[in-house]
Each structure stands twice: as C-alpha cells, then as structure tokens.
Amino acid sequence: MDALMLARVQFALTAGSHFLFVALTLGLATLVALMQTRATVSGSAVHARMTRFWGQLYVINYAVGIVTGLVMEFQFGLNWSGMSRMVGGVFGAPLAMETIVAFFIESTFLGLWIFGWDRLNRWVHLGLIWVVTLTAYLSAYFVLVANGWLQRPVGYEMVDGVARLTDAGALLTNPTAILAFLHVLFGGLLTAAFFMAGVSGYHLLRRTAEVEFFRRSMRIGLLTLVLSVFPVVAFGVRSSSTRSRRRRAGTIWRRRWRISRRGSGRTTTRRRSWRRRARW
C-alpha cells in the first residue's frame, strides 16, 4: 500500500468517525430545542426534564465531535498539502467561514446555554439553544459547500496552477452542496430519532421508574423517524444523479494537477457560473 492510499484510508476513517457525531448532534440539537420550546411555553415539568437529559447527551457527543474534527483539519495540511496549496484559496474559504462565523457563534451560545440554567430568563435561555441549532446547520452548510466544490468545481479560475475564487455566489449556491445539505439535514434528524428511540427503549426494557418520561421520548423519536426517513431517501437519490459530474470533476482536477506540475508558465482557465450550466 503506497502513501497515497494510506492517506486516503486515514482520512476516510477520521472523516467517517467525525460525521457520526455531526449527524447525531445536528438532529439532537433540533429535538432538544423543540423540547425546551414546549417546556417554556406550556410549563411542562416532564419536557423540562427531557430537555436536561437529552441536552446532556447532546453536549457529550458535541465534545467528541470537536475532537475528531480537529484531527481531520490537521490532515488537510499534513496529508493533503499539495491540494491545500493548489485549491486552498477556494476550498479553504467556506471552511474559514464555518470556523470563524458559524462554529464560533455556536460554541459561544452553547456555553451560555450550559451554564445558564436557573441563571438566565427562561425565554433568553430558550433563544440560546435555537441560536445553537441554527448555527449548527449553518456550520454544516459551509462544510458541504467546500465538499460540493470538490465534487463540482464552480466560480473559480486557475492562475499559475493555483485556484482563485471569482464568483462567491456560484460557490455558495452550488447545486451539489444544496442537495447534500438537505440530505444531511434530514439524515441528522433520522440519526437522532434512532438514538432517542434506542435509548428510550433500553430504559423501558430495564423497567425504569421514569416510564412516562421515556414513553414520551420514544414517541418523539419514532415520529421524527417517520417524518425524516422519506426526505433522506429522496434527496439521497437526487444526489446520486451527480455521480457522472463527480467523475468529470475528478478528470478536471487530474488535468489541472498535471499542468501545474509541468510549470508551463501562466495558465488561466475559467469555469462559468453554474447558473448558465447546471441542470437540476
């Protein structure tokens, strides 16, 4: 096994393990926010306890997801330094926005939510978890924009073997990224639904004293499962239709890489906006 294959295997394992926690926390954040909304509006004690219980599980998985994500970021520079030098000006832009804008706000408000129990006004505290939830989806969107650009590169030009961003609108509205985002959105809800139903079923099988607590949690998990499973399949099938485009993108990048390796002076290649080319 050569160094290239080892780098691919290492990154696949890191990204795969990281994404498990990403999908789970995306869905759990939404469900926790809905539970706290119900508890705040109706004053339901059981929903307040559900918010605390599932919120603690959310925070634990969120922390593990951060650790695995940091390892993945280091691999961009260590294992894929050639790609970073060649396309970092475009590929790195949405990743920088994810870190500076989305993740910074998300982590800050999550800290306020964790330590704000019984200290902040209940409506302010409710607003915190919704900010966390919305910025979590914004963070996922920026990451999928970067991934979508690798699958279907748009809005850039090649100058001296280096990619430069020319159309931020085309980058942020890449159809590949939008389809992937919708698939991940409902995939996160589906993952959280299975997690919530599984944990609730485990406690009910153990004859827990909190029967009503976990019955409600089970109902929420099963309802979320039913509502999210069909959109996951639909957007997944729609995304699979872009496989031919991905193969063309791979051919393009291999050609660009050979040109840049030859160092043949100033090479400029423009990609038109997807609005003039893409077909949904």
PDB file of C-alpha atoms in Angstrom:
ATOM      1  CA  MET A   1       0.000   0.000   0.000  1.00  0.00           C
ATOM      2  CA  ASP A   2       1.526   3.316  -1.098  1.00  0.00           C
ATOM      3  CA  ALA A   3       1.460   6.653   0.753  1.00  0.00           C
ATOM      4  CA  LEU A   4      -1.494   7.954  -1.273  1.00  0.00           C
ATOM      5  CA  MET A   5      -3.708   5.023  -0.347  1.00  0.00           C
ATOM      6  CA  LEU A   6      -2.644   5.229   3.294  1.00  0.00           C
ATOM      7  CA  ALA A   7      -3.565   8.923   3.346  1.00  0.00           C
ATOM      8  CA  ARG A   8      -6.944   8.147   1.807  1.00  0.00           C
ATOM      9  CA  VAL A   9      -7.673   5.377   4.308  1.00  0.00           C
ATOM     10  CA  GLN A  10      -6.626   7.536   7.255  1.00  0.00           C
ATOM     11  CA  PHE A  11      -8.762  10.455   6.133  1.00  0.00           C
ATOM     12  CA  ALA A  12     -11.730   8.178   5.392  1.00  0.00           C
ATOM     13  CA  LEU A  13     -11.602   6.730   8.906  1.00  0.00           C
ATOM     14  CA  THR A  14     -11.242  10.153  10.508  1.00  0.00           C
ATOM     15  CA  ALA A  15     -13.992  11.792   8.434  1.00  0.00           C
ATOM     16  CA  GLY A  16     -16.313   8.806   8.850  1.00  0.00           C
ATOM     17  CA  SER A  17     -15.990   8.743  12.629  1.00  0.00           C
ATOM     18  CA  HIS A  18     -16.374  12.527  12.822  1.00  0.00           C
ATOM     19  CA  PHE A  19     -19.510  12.545  10.694  1.00  0.00           C
ATOM     20  CA  LEU A  20     -21.270  10.095  13.005  1.00  0.00           C
ATOM     21  CA  PHE A  21     -21.165  12.704  15.759  1.00  0.00           C
ATOM     22  CA  VAL A  22     -22.015  15.528  13.344  1.00  0.00           C
ATOM     23  CA  ALA A  23     -25.214  13.837  12.183  1.00  0.00           C
ATOM     24  CA  LEU A  24     -26.226  12.883  15.724  1.00  0.00           C
ATOM     25  CA  THR A  25     -25.667  16.337  17.219  1.00  0.00           C
ATOM     26  CA  LEU A  26     -27.406  18.114  14.344  1.00  0.00           C
ATOM     27  CA  GLY A  27     -30.568  16.127  14.950  1.00  0.00           C
ATOM     28  CA  LEU A  28     -30.334  16.143  18.750  1.00  0.00           C
ATOM     29  CA  ALA A  29     -29.906  19.914  18.853  1.00  0.00           C
ATOM     30  CA  THR A  30     -33.150  20.313  16.930  1.00  0.00           C
ATOM     31  CA  LEU A  31     -35.073  17.892  19.143  1.00  0.00           C
ATOM     32  CA  VAL A  32     -33.715  19.448  22.347  1.00  0.00           C
ATOM     33  CA  ALA A  33     -34.683  22.907  21.103  1.00  0.00           C
ATOM     34  CA  LEU A  34     -38.221  21.699  20.364  1.00  0.00           C
ATOM     35  CA  MET A  35     -38.477  20.060  23.801  1.00  0.00           C
ATOM     36  CA  GLN A  36     -37.330  23.223  25.542  1.00  0.00           C
ATOM     37  CA  THR A  37     -39.772  25.273  23.479  1.00  0.00           C
ATOM     38  CA  ARG A  38     -42.614  23.029  24.671  1.00  0.00           C
ATOM     39  CA  ALA A  39     -41.398  23.237  28.262  1.00  0.00           C
ATOM     40  CA  THR A  40     -41.044  27.036  28.153  1.00  0.00           C
ATOM     41  CA  VAL A  41     -44.399  27.709  26.512  1.00  0.00           C
ATOM     42  CA  SER A  42     -46.517  25.181  28.441  1.00  0.00           C
ATOM     43  CA  GLY A  43     -44.545  24.938  31.672  1.00  0.00           C
ATOM     44  CA  SER A  44     -44.432  21.132  31.337  1.00  0.00           C
ATOM     45  CA  ALA A  45     -42.158  19.653  34.002  1.00  0.00           C
ATOM     46  CA  VAL A  46     -41.578  16.408  32.106  1.00  0.00           C
ATOM     47  CA  HIS A  47     -40.453  18.276  28.988  1.00  0.00           C
ATOM     48  CA  ALA A  48     -38.094  20.366  31.114  1.00  0.00           C
ATOM     49  CA  ARG A  49     -36.517  17.196  32.482  1.00  0.00           C
ATOM     50  CA  MET A  50     -36.353  15.748  28.972  1.00  0.00           C
ATOM     51  CA  THR A  51     -34.530  18.864  27.817  1.00  0.00           C
ATOM     52  CA  ARG A  52     -31.905  18.456  30.520  1.00  0.00           C
ATOM     53  CA  PHE A  53     -31.454  14.711  29.959  1.00  0.00           C
ATOM     54  CA  TRP A  54     -31.154  14.776  26.182  1.00  0.00           C
ATOM     55  CA  GLY A  55     -29.261  18.052  26.344  1.00  0.00           C
ATOM     56  CA  GLN A  56     -26.531  16.390  28.423  1.00  0.00           C
ATOM     57  CA  LEU A  57     -26.196  13.606  25.858  1.00  0.00           C
ATOM     58  CA  TYR A  58     -26.040  16.230  23.127  1.00  0.00           C
ATOM     59  CA  VAL A  59     -23.197  18.106  24.853  1.00  0.00           C
ATOM     60  CA  ILE A  60     -21.176  14.905  25.360  1.00  0.00           C
ATOM     61  CA  ASN A  61     -21.426  13.933  21.690  1.00  0.00           C
ATOM     62  CA  TYR A  62     -20.731  17.527  20.650  1.00  0.00           C
ATOM     63  CA  ALA A  63     -17.443  17.472  22.571  1.00  0.00           C
ATOM     64  CA  VAL A  64     -16.357  14.187  20.988  1.00  0.00           C
ATOM     65  CA  GLY A  65     -17.264  15.573  17.560  1.00  0.00           C
ATOM     66  CA  ILE A  66     -14.992  18.574  18.124  1.00  0.00           C
ATOM     67  CA  VAL A  67     -12.030  16.324  18.938  1.00  0.00           C
ATOM     68  CA  THR A  68     -12.473  14.183  15.821  1.00  0.00           C
ATOM     69  CA  GLY A  69     -12.992  17.309  13.711  1.00  0.00           C
ATOM     70  CA  LEU A  70      -9.718  18.867  14.881  1.00  0.00           C
ATOM     71  CA  VAL A  71      -7.820  15.739  13.841  1.00  0.00           C
ATOM     72  CA  MET A  72      -9.445  15.933  10.410  1.00  0.00           C
ATOM     73  CA  GLU A  73      -8.414  19.582   9.974  1.00  0.00           C
ATOM     74  CA  PHE A  74      -4.780  18.742  10.690  1.00  0.00           C
ATOM     75  CA  GLN A  75      -4.857  16.085   7.979  1.00  0.00           C
ATOM     76  CA  PHE A  76      -5.661  18.701   5.339  1.00  0.00           C
ATOM     77  CA  GLY A  77      -2.255  20.251   5.893  1.00  0.00           C
ATOM     78  CA  LEU A  78      -0.284  17.106   6.680  1.00  0.00           C
ATOM     79  CA  ASN A  79      -1.663  14.525   4.244  1.00  0.00           C
ATOM     80  CA  TRP A  80      -3.034  16.787   1.529  1.00  0.00           C
ATOM     81  CA  SER A  81      -0.633  19.714   1.493  1.00  0.00           C
ATOM     82  CA  GLY A  82      -0.445  19.652  -2.322  1.00  0.00           C
ATOM     83  CA  MET A  83      -4.207  20.048  -2.619  1.00  0.00           C
ATOM     84  CA  SER A  84      -4.164  22.792   0.017  1.00  0.00           C
ATOM     85  CA  ARG A  85      -1.563  24.768  -1.929  1.00  0.00           C
ATOM     86  CA  MET A  86      -3.394  24.329  -5.230  1.00  0.00           C
ATOM     87  CA  VAL A  87      -7.035  24.969  -4.243  1.00  0.00           C
ATOM     88  CA  GLY A  88      -6.764  26.366  -0.713  1.00  0.00           C
ATOM     89  CA  GLY A  89      -7.817  29.836  -1.884  1.00  0.00           C
ATOM     90  CA  VAL A  90     -11.241  28.491  -2.871  1.00  0.00           C
ATOM     91  CA  PHE A  91     -11.667  25.298  -0.866  1.00  0.00           C
ATOM     92  CA  GLY A  92     -10.493  26.992   2.342  1.00  0.00           C
ATOM     93  CA  ALA A  93     -12.899  29.953   2.074  1.00  0.00           C
ATOM     94  CA  PRO A  94     -16.094  28.150   3.191  1.00  0.00           C
ATOM     95  CA  LEU A  95     -14.114  26.228   5.819  1.00  0.00           C
ATOM     96  CA  ALA A  96     -12.832  29.518   7.225  1.00  0.00           C
ATOM     97  CA  MET A  97     -16.380  30.907   7.279  1.00  0.00           C
ATOM     98  CA  GLU A  98     -17.535  27.751   9.072  1.00  0.00           C
ATOM     99  CA  THR A  99     -14.910  28.219  11.780  1.00  0.00           C
ATOM    100  CA  ILE A 100     -14.923  31.994  12.216  1.00  0.00           C
ATOM    101  CA  VAL A 101     -18.653  32.638  11.856  1.00  0.00           C
ATOM    102  CA  ALA A 102     -20.757  29.544  12.460  1.00  0.00           C
ATOM    103  CA  PHE A 103     -18.695  27.452  14.878  1.00  0.00           C
ATOM    104  CA  PHE A 104     -17.577  30.431  16.965  1.00  0.00           C
ATOM    105  CA  ILE A 105     -21.165  31.597  17.497  1.00  0.00           C
ATOM    106  CA  GLU A 106     -22.412  28.050  18.056  1.00  0.00           C
ATOM    107  CA  SER A 107     -19.827  27.190  20.717  1.00  0.00           C
ATOM    108  CA  THR A 108     -20.223  30.540  22.486  1.00  0.00           C
ATOM    109  CA  PHE A 109     -24.001  30.285  22.780  1.00  0.00           C
ATOM    110  CA  LEU A 110     -23.769  26.618  23.726  1.00  0.00           C
ATOM    111  CA  GLY A 111     -21.556  27.586  26.659  1.00  0.00           C
ATOM    112  CA  LEU A 112     -24.109  30.193  27.710  1.00  0.00           C
ATOM    113  CA  TRP A 113     -26.859  27.587  27.419  1.00  0.00           C
ATOM    114  CA  ILE A 114     -24.947  25.015  29.503  1.00  0.00           C
ATOM    115  CA  PHE A 115     -24.128  27.408  32.355  1.00  0.00           C
ATOM    116  CA  GLY A 116     -27.287  29.494  32.064  1.00  0.00           C
ATOM    117  CA  TRP A 117     -29.700  27.016  33.638  1.00  0.00           C
ATOM    118  CA  ASP A 118     -31.597  28.713  36.507  1.00  0.00           C
ATOM    119  CA  ARG A 119     -29.493  31.845  35.960  1.00  0.00           C
ATOM    120  CA  LEU A 120     -30.982  33.362  32.820  1.00  0.00           C
ATOM    121  CA  ASN A 121     -34.534  34.301  31.946  1.00  0.00           C
ATOM    122  CA  ARG A 122     -36.317  31.246  30.524  1.00  0.00           C
ATOM    123  CA  TRP A 123     -37.044  32.968  27.207  1.00  0.00           C
ATOM    124  CA  VAL A 124     -33.435  34.099  26.867  1.00  0.00           C
ATOM    125  CA  HIS A 125     -32.289  30.584  27.675  1.00  0.00           C
ATOM    126  CA  LEU A 126     -34.658  29.195  25.037  1.00  0.00           C
ATOM    127  CA  GLY A 127     -33.266  31.648  22.485  1.00  0.00           C
ATOM    128  CA  LEU A 128     -29.748  30.379  23.187  1.00  0.00           C
ATOM    129  CA  ILE A 129     -30.493  26.789  22.185  1.00  0.00           C
ATOM    130  CA  TRP A 130     -32.190  27.949  18.992  1.00  0.00           C
ATOM    131  CA  VAL A 131     -29.128  30.015  18.077  1.00  0.00           C
ATOM    132  CA  VAL A 132     -27.001  26.919  18.717  1.00  0.00           C
ATOM    133  CA  THR A 133     -29.260  24.834  16.486  1.00  0.00           C
ATOM    134  CA  LEU A 134     -29.383  27.301  13.598  1.00  0.00           C
ATOM    135  CA  THR A 135     -25.635  27.946  13.620  1.00  0.00           C
ATOM    136  CA  ALA A 136     -25.018  24.184  13.722  1.00  0.00           C
ATOM    137  CA  TYR A 137     -26.888  23.879  10.427  1.00  0.00           C
ATOM    138  CA  LEU A 138     -25.044  26.918   9.074  1.00  0.00           C
ATOM    139  CA  SER A 139     -21.772  25.254  10.017  1.00  0.00           C
ATOM    140  CA  ALA A 140     -22.795  22.071   8.228  1.00  0.00           C
ATOM    141  CA  TYR A 141     -23.788  24.089   5.164  1.00  0.00           C
ATOM    142  CA  PHE A 142     -20.380  25.763   4.860  1.00  0.00           C
ATOM    143  CA  VAL A 143     -18.602  22.412   5.159  1.00  0.00           C
ATOM    144  CA  LEU A 144     -20.848  20.931   2.470  1.00  0.00           C
ATOM    145  CA  VAL A 145     -20.136  23.951   0.253  1.00  0.00           C
ATOM    146  CA  ALA A 146     -16.453  23.061   0.430  1.00  0.00           C
ATOM    147  CA  ASN A 147     -17.213  19.409  -0.270  1.00  0.00           C
ATOM    148  CA  GLY A 148     -19.605  20.327  -3.078  1.00  0.00           C
ATOM    149  CA  TRP A 149     -16.928  22.431  -4.748  1.00  0.00           C
ATOM    150  CA  LEU A 150     -14.588  19.425  -4.795  1.00  0.00           C
ATOM    151  CA  GLN A 151     -17.357  17.368  -6.397  1.00  0.00           C
ATOM    152  CA  ARG A 152     -18.432  20.057  -8.859  1.00  0.00           C
ATOM    153  CA  PRO A 153     -15.983  23.000  -9.025  1.00  0.00           C
ATOM    154  CA  VAL A 154     -17.616  26.312  -9.942  1.00  0.00           C
ATOM    155  CA  GLY A 155     -16.869  30.024  -9.600  1.00  0.00           C
ATOM    156  CA  TYR A 156     -13.082  29.875  -9.862  1.00  0.00           C
ATOM    157  CA  GLU A 157     -10.168  30.309 -12.243  1.00  0.00           C
ATOM    158  CA  MET A 158      -6.746  28.688 -12.434  1.00  0.00           C
ATOM    159  CA  VAL A 159      -3.838  31.145 -12.424  1.00  0.00           C
ATOM    160  CA  ASP A 160      -0.290  29.764 -12.476  1.00  0.00           C
ATOM    161  CA  GLY A 161      -1.571  26.399 -11.300  1.00  0.00           C
ATOM    162  CA  VAL A 162      -3.448  27.868  -8.321  1.00  0.00           C
ATOM    163  CA  ALA A 163      -7.241  28.131  -7.989  1.00  0.00           C
ATOM    164  CA  ARG A 164      -8.648  31.585  -7.296  1.00  0.00           C
ATOM    165  CA  LEU A 165     -12.224  32.407  -6.330  1.00  0.00           C
ATOM    166  CA  THR A 166     -14.068  34.518  -8.922  1.00  0.00           C
ATOM    167  CA  ASP A 167     -17.755  34.029  -8.058  1.00  0.00           C
ATOM    168  CA  ALA A 168     -18.708  33.612  -4.401  1.00  0.00           C
ATOM    169  CA  GLY A 169     -22.377  33.349  -5.321  1.00  0.00           C
ATOM    170  CA  ALA A 170     -21.757  30.343  -7.558  1.00  0.00           C
ATOM    171  CA  LEU A 171     -19.674  28.745  -4.815  1.00  0.00           C
ATOM    172  CA  LEU A 172     -22.307  29.200  -2.106  1.00  0.00           C
ATOM    173  CA  THR A 173     -25.236  28.118  -4.299  1.00  0.00           C
ATOM    174  CA  ASN A 174     -23.602  25.094  -5.874  1.00  0.00           C
ATOM    175  CA  PRO A 175     -26.451  22.599  -6.526  1.00  0.00           C
ATOM    176  CA  THR A 176     -24.245  19.723  -5.341  1.00  0.00           C
ATOM    177  CA  ALA A 177     -23.811  21.417  -1.961  1.00  0.00           C
ATOM    178  CA  ILE A 178     -27.507  22.289  -1.616  1.00  0.00           C
ATOM    179  CA  LEU A 179     -28.656  18.740  -2.338  1.00  0.00           C
ATOM    180  CA  ALA A 180     -26.077  17.350   0.078  1.00  0.00           C
ATOM    181  CA  PHE A 181     -27.164  19.826   2.769  1.00  0.00           C
ATOM    182  CA  LEU A 182     -30.812  18.804   2.504  1.00  0.00           C
ATOM    183  CA  HIS A 183     -29.794  15.144   2.640  1.00  0.00           C
ATOM    184  CA  VAL A 184     -27.628  15.753   5.732  1.00  0.00           C
ATOM    185  CA  LEU A 185     -30.329  17.865   7.397  1.00  0.00           C
ATOM    186  CA  PHE A 186     -32.869  15.060   7.350  1.00  0.00           C
ATOM    187  CA  GLY A 187     -30.144  12.464   7.899  1.00  0.00           C
ATOM    188  CA  GLY A 188     -29.256  14.169  11.161  1.00  0.00           C
ATOM    189  CA  LEU A 189     -32.866  14.079  12.282  1.00  0.00           C
ATOM    190  CA  LEU A 190     -33.080  10.406  11.328  1.00  0.00           C
ATOM    191  CA  THR A 191     -29.909   9.606  13.283  1.00  0.00           C
ATOM    192  CA  ALA A 192     -31.154  11.467  16.355  1.00  0.00           C
ATOM    193  CA  ALA A 193     -34.531   9.722  16.047  1.00  0.00           C
ATOM    194  CA  PHE A 194     -32.929   6.278  16.117  1.00  0.00           C
ATOM    195  CA  PHE A 195     -30.693   7.357  19.009  1.00  0.00           C
ATOM    196  CA  MET A 196     -33.580   8.715  21.065  1.00  0.00           C
ATOM    197  CA  ALA A 197     -35.816   5.732  20.378  1.00  0.00           C
ATOM    198  CA  GLY A 198     -32.997   3.297  21.145  1.00  0.00           C
ATOM    199  CA  VAL A 199     -32.021   4.904  24.443  1.00  0.00           C
ATOM    200  CA  SER A 200     -35.672   5.173  25.474  1.00  0.00           C
ATOM    201  CA  GLY A 201     -36.334   1.551  24.572  1.00  0.00           C
ATOM    202  CA  TYR A 202     -33.307   0.441  26.580  1.00  0.00           C
ATOM    203  CA  HIS A 203     -34.560   2.218  29.710  1.00  0.00           C
ATOM    204  CA  LEU A 204     -38.090   0.907  29.263  1.00  0.00           C
ATOM    205  CA  LEU A 205     -36.782  -2.656  28.933  1.00  0.00           C
ATOM    206  CA  ARG A 206     -34.915  -2.188  32.202  1.00  0.00           C
ATOM    207  CA  ARG A 207     -38.211  -1.361  33.921  1.00  0.00           C
ATOM    208  CA  THR A 208     -37.198   2.184  34.771  1.00  0.00           C
ATOM    209  CA  ALA A 209     -39.292   4.206  37.170  1.00  0.00           C
ATOM    210  CA  GLU A 210     -39.395   7.060  34.609  1.00  0.00           C
ATOM    211  CA  VAL A 211     -41.928   5.303  32.393  1.00  0.00           C
ATOM    212  CA  GLU A 212     -43.778   8.431  31.262  1.00  0.00           C
ATOM    213  CA  PHE A 213     -40.501  10.250  30.612  1.00  0.00           C
ATOM    214  CA  PHE A 214     -39.136   7.609  28.252  1.00  0.00           C
ATOM    215  CA  ARG A 215     -42.503   6.858  26.655  1.00  0.00           C
ATOM    216  CA  ARG A 216     -42.725  10.476  25.570  1.00  0.00           C
ATOM    217  CA  SER A 217     -39.135  10.346  24.360  1.00  0.00           C
ATOM    218  CA  MET A 218     -39.885   7.166  22.429  1.00  0.00           C
ATOM    219  CA  ARG A 219     -42.887   8.802  20.738  1.00  0.00           C
ATOM    220  CA  ILE A 220     -40.814  11.827  19.760  1.00  0.00           C
ATOM    221  CA  GLY A 221     -38.085   9.604  18.341  1.00  0.00           C
ATOM    222  CA  LEU A 222     -40.478   7.435  16.324  1.00  0.00           C
ATOM    223  CA  LEU A 223     -42.405  10.437  14.994  1.00  0.00           C
ATOM    224  CA  THR A 224     -39.158  12.120  13.907  1.00  0.00           C
ATOM    225  CA  LEU A 225     -38.067   8.882  12.256  1.00  0.00           C
ATOM    226  CA  VAL A 226     -41.249   8.649  10.192  1.00  0.00           C
ATOM    227  CA  LEU A 227     -41.078  12.300   9.130  1.00  0.00           C
ATOM    228  CA  SER A 228     -37.396  12.240   8.137  1.00  0.00           C
ATOM    229  CA  VAL A 229     -36.844   8.837   6.508  1.00  0.00           C
ATOM    230  CA  PHE A 230     -38.552   9.644   3.196  1.00  0.00           C
ATOM    231  CA  PRO A 231     -36.802  13.007   2.619  1.00  0.00           C
ATOM    232  CA  VAL A 232     -33.467  11.321   3.361  1.00  0.00           C
ATOM    233  CA  VAL A 233     -34.120   8.749   0.636  1.00  0.00           C
ATOM    234  CA  ALA A 234     -35.469  11.331  -1.818  1.00  0.00           C
ATOM    235  CA  PHE A 235     -32.556  13.753  -1.518  1.00  0.00           C
ATOM    236  CA  GLY A 236     -30.092  10.862  -1.408  1.00  0.00           C
ATOM    237  CA  VAL A 237     -31.392   9.517  -4.721  1.00  0.00           C
ATOM    238  CA  ARG A 238     -31.303  13.020  -6.204  1.00  0.00           C
ATOM    239  CA  SER A 239     -27.713  13.474  -5.068  1.00  0.00           C
ATOM    240  CA  SER A 240     -26.685  10.170  -6.628  1.00  0.00           C
ATOM    241  CA  SER A 241     -27.567  11.588 -10.057  1.00  0.00           C
ATOM    242  CA  THR A 242     -24.496  13.830  -9.788  1.00  0.00           C
ATOM    243  CA  ARG A 243     -22.047  10.916  -9.890  1.00  0.00           C
ATOM    244  CA  SER A 244     -21.231  11.495 -13.546  1.00  0.00           C
ATOM    245  CA  ARG A 245     -20.427  15.126 -12.722  1.00  0.00           C
ATOM    246  CA  ARG A 246     -18.113  13.945  -9.947  1.00  0.00           C
ATOM    247  CA  ARG A 247     -16.234  11.734 -12.376  1.00  0.00           C
ATOM    248  CA  ARG A 248     -15.822  14.705 -14.721  1.00  0.00           C
ATOM    249  CA  ALA A 249     -14.630  16.841 -11.806  1.00  0.00           C
ATOM    250  CA  GLY A 250     -12.008  14.209 -10.957  1.00  0.00           C
ATOM    251  CA  THR A 251     -10.774  14.255 -14.548  1.00  0.00           C
ATOM    252  CA  ILE A 252     -10.580  18.057 -14.476  1.00  0.00           C
ATOM    253  CA  TRP A 253      -8.512  18.087 -11.282  1.00  0.00           C
ATOM    254  CA  ARG A 254      -6.099  15.475 -12.563  1.00  0.00           C
ATOM    255  CA  ARG A 255      -5.600  17.527 -15.727  1.00  0.00           C
ATOM    256  CA  ARG A 256      -5.076  20.749 -13.747  1.00  0.00           C
ATOM    257  CA  TRP A 257      -2.614  18.993 -11.471  1.00  0.00           C
ATOM    258  CA  ARG A 258      -0.523  17.733 -14.396  1.00  0.00           C
ATOM    259  CA  ILE A 259      -0.475  21.223 -15.895  1.00  0.00           C
ATOM    260  CA  SER A 260       0.613  22.794 -12.617  1.00  0.00           C
ATOM    261  CA  ARG A 261       3.299  20.146 -12.119  1.00  0.00           C
ATOM    262  CA  ARG A 262       4.798  20.909 -15.527  1.00  0.00           C
ATOM    263  CA  GLY A 263       5.024  24.577 -14.544  1.00  0.00           C
ATOM    264  CA  SER A 264       4.071  25.753 -18.008  1.00  0.00           C
ATOM    265  CA  GLY A 265       4.009  29.491 -17.296  1.00  0.00           C
ATOM    266  CA  ARG A 266       0.768  31.375 -16.716  1.00  0.00           C
ATOM    267  CA  THR A 267      -2.218  29.081 -17.170  1.00  0.00           C
ATOM    268  CA  THR A 268      -5.657  30.591 -16.717  1.00  0.00           C
ATOM    269  CA  THR A 269      -8.824  28.530 -17.033  1.00  0.00           C
ATOM    270  CA  ARG A 270     -12.235  29.913 -16.169  1.00  0.00           C
ATOM    271  CA  ARG A 271     -15.263  27.971 -15.025  1.00  0.00           C
ATOM    272  CA  ARG A 272     -18.591  29.561 -15.826  1.00  0.00           C
ATOM    273  CA  SER A 273     -21.231  30.069 -13.183  1.00  0.00           C
ATOM    274  CA  TRP A 274     -23.475  27.069 -12.546  1.00  0.00           C
ATOM    275  CA  ARG A 275     -26.455  29.264 -13.381  1.00  0.00           C
ATOM    276  CA  ARG A 276     -25.511  29.048 -17.056  1.00  0.00           C
ATOM    277  CA  ARG A 277     -24.586  25.393 -16.985  1.00  0.00           C
ATOM    278  CA  ALA A 278     -26.193  23.397 -14.211  1.00  0.00           C
ATOM    279  CA  ARG A 279     -29.329  21.367 -14.661  1.00  0.00           C
ATOM    280  CA  TRP A 280     -31.112  20.226 -11.501  1.00  0.00           C
TER     281      TRP A 280
END
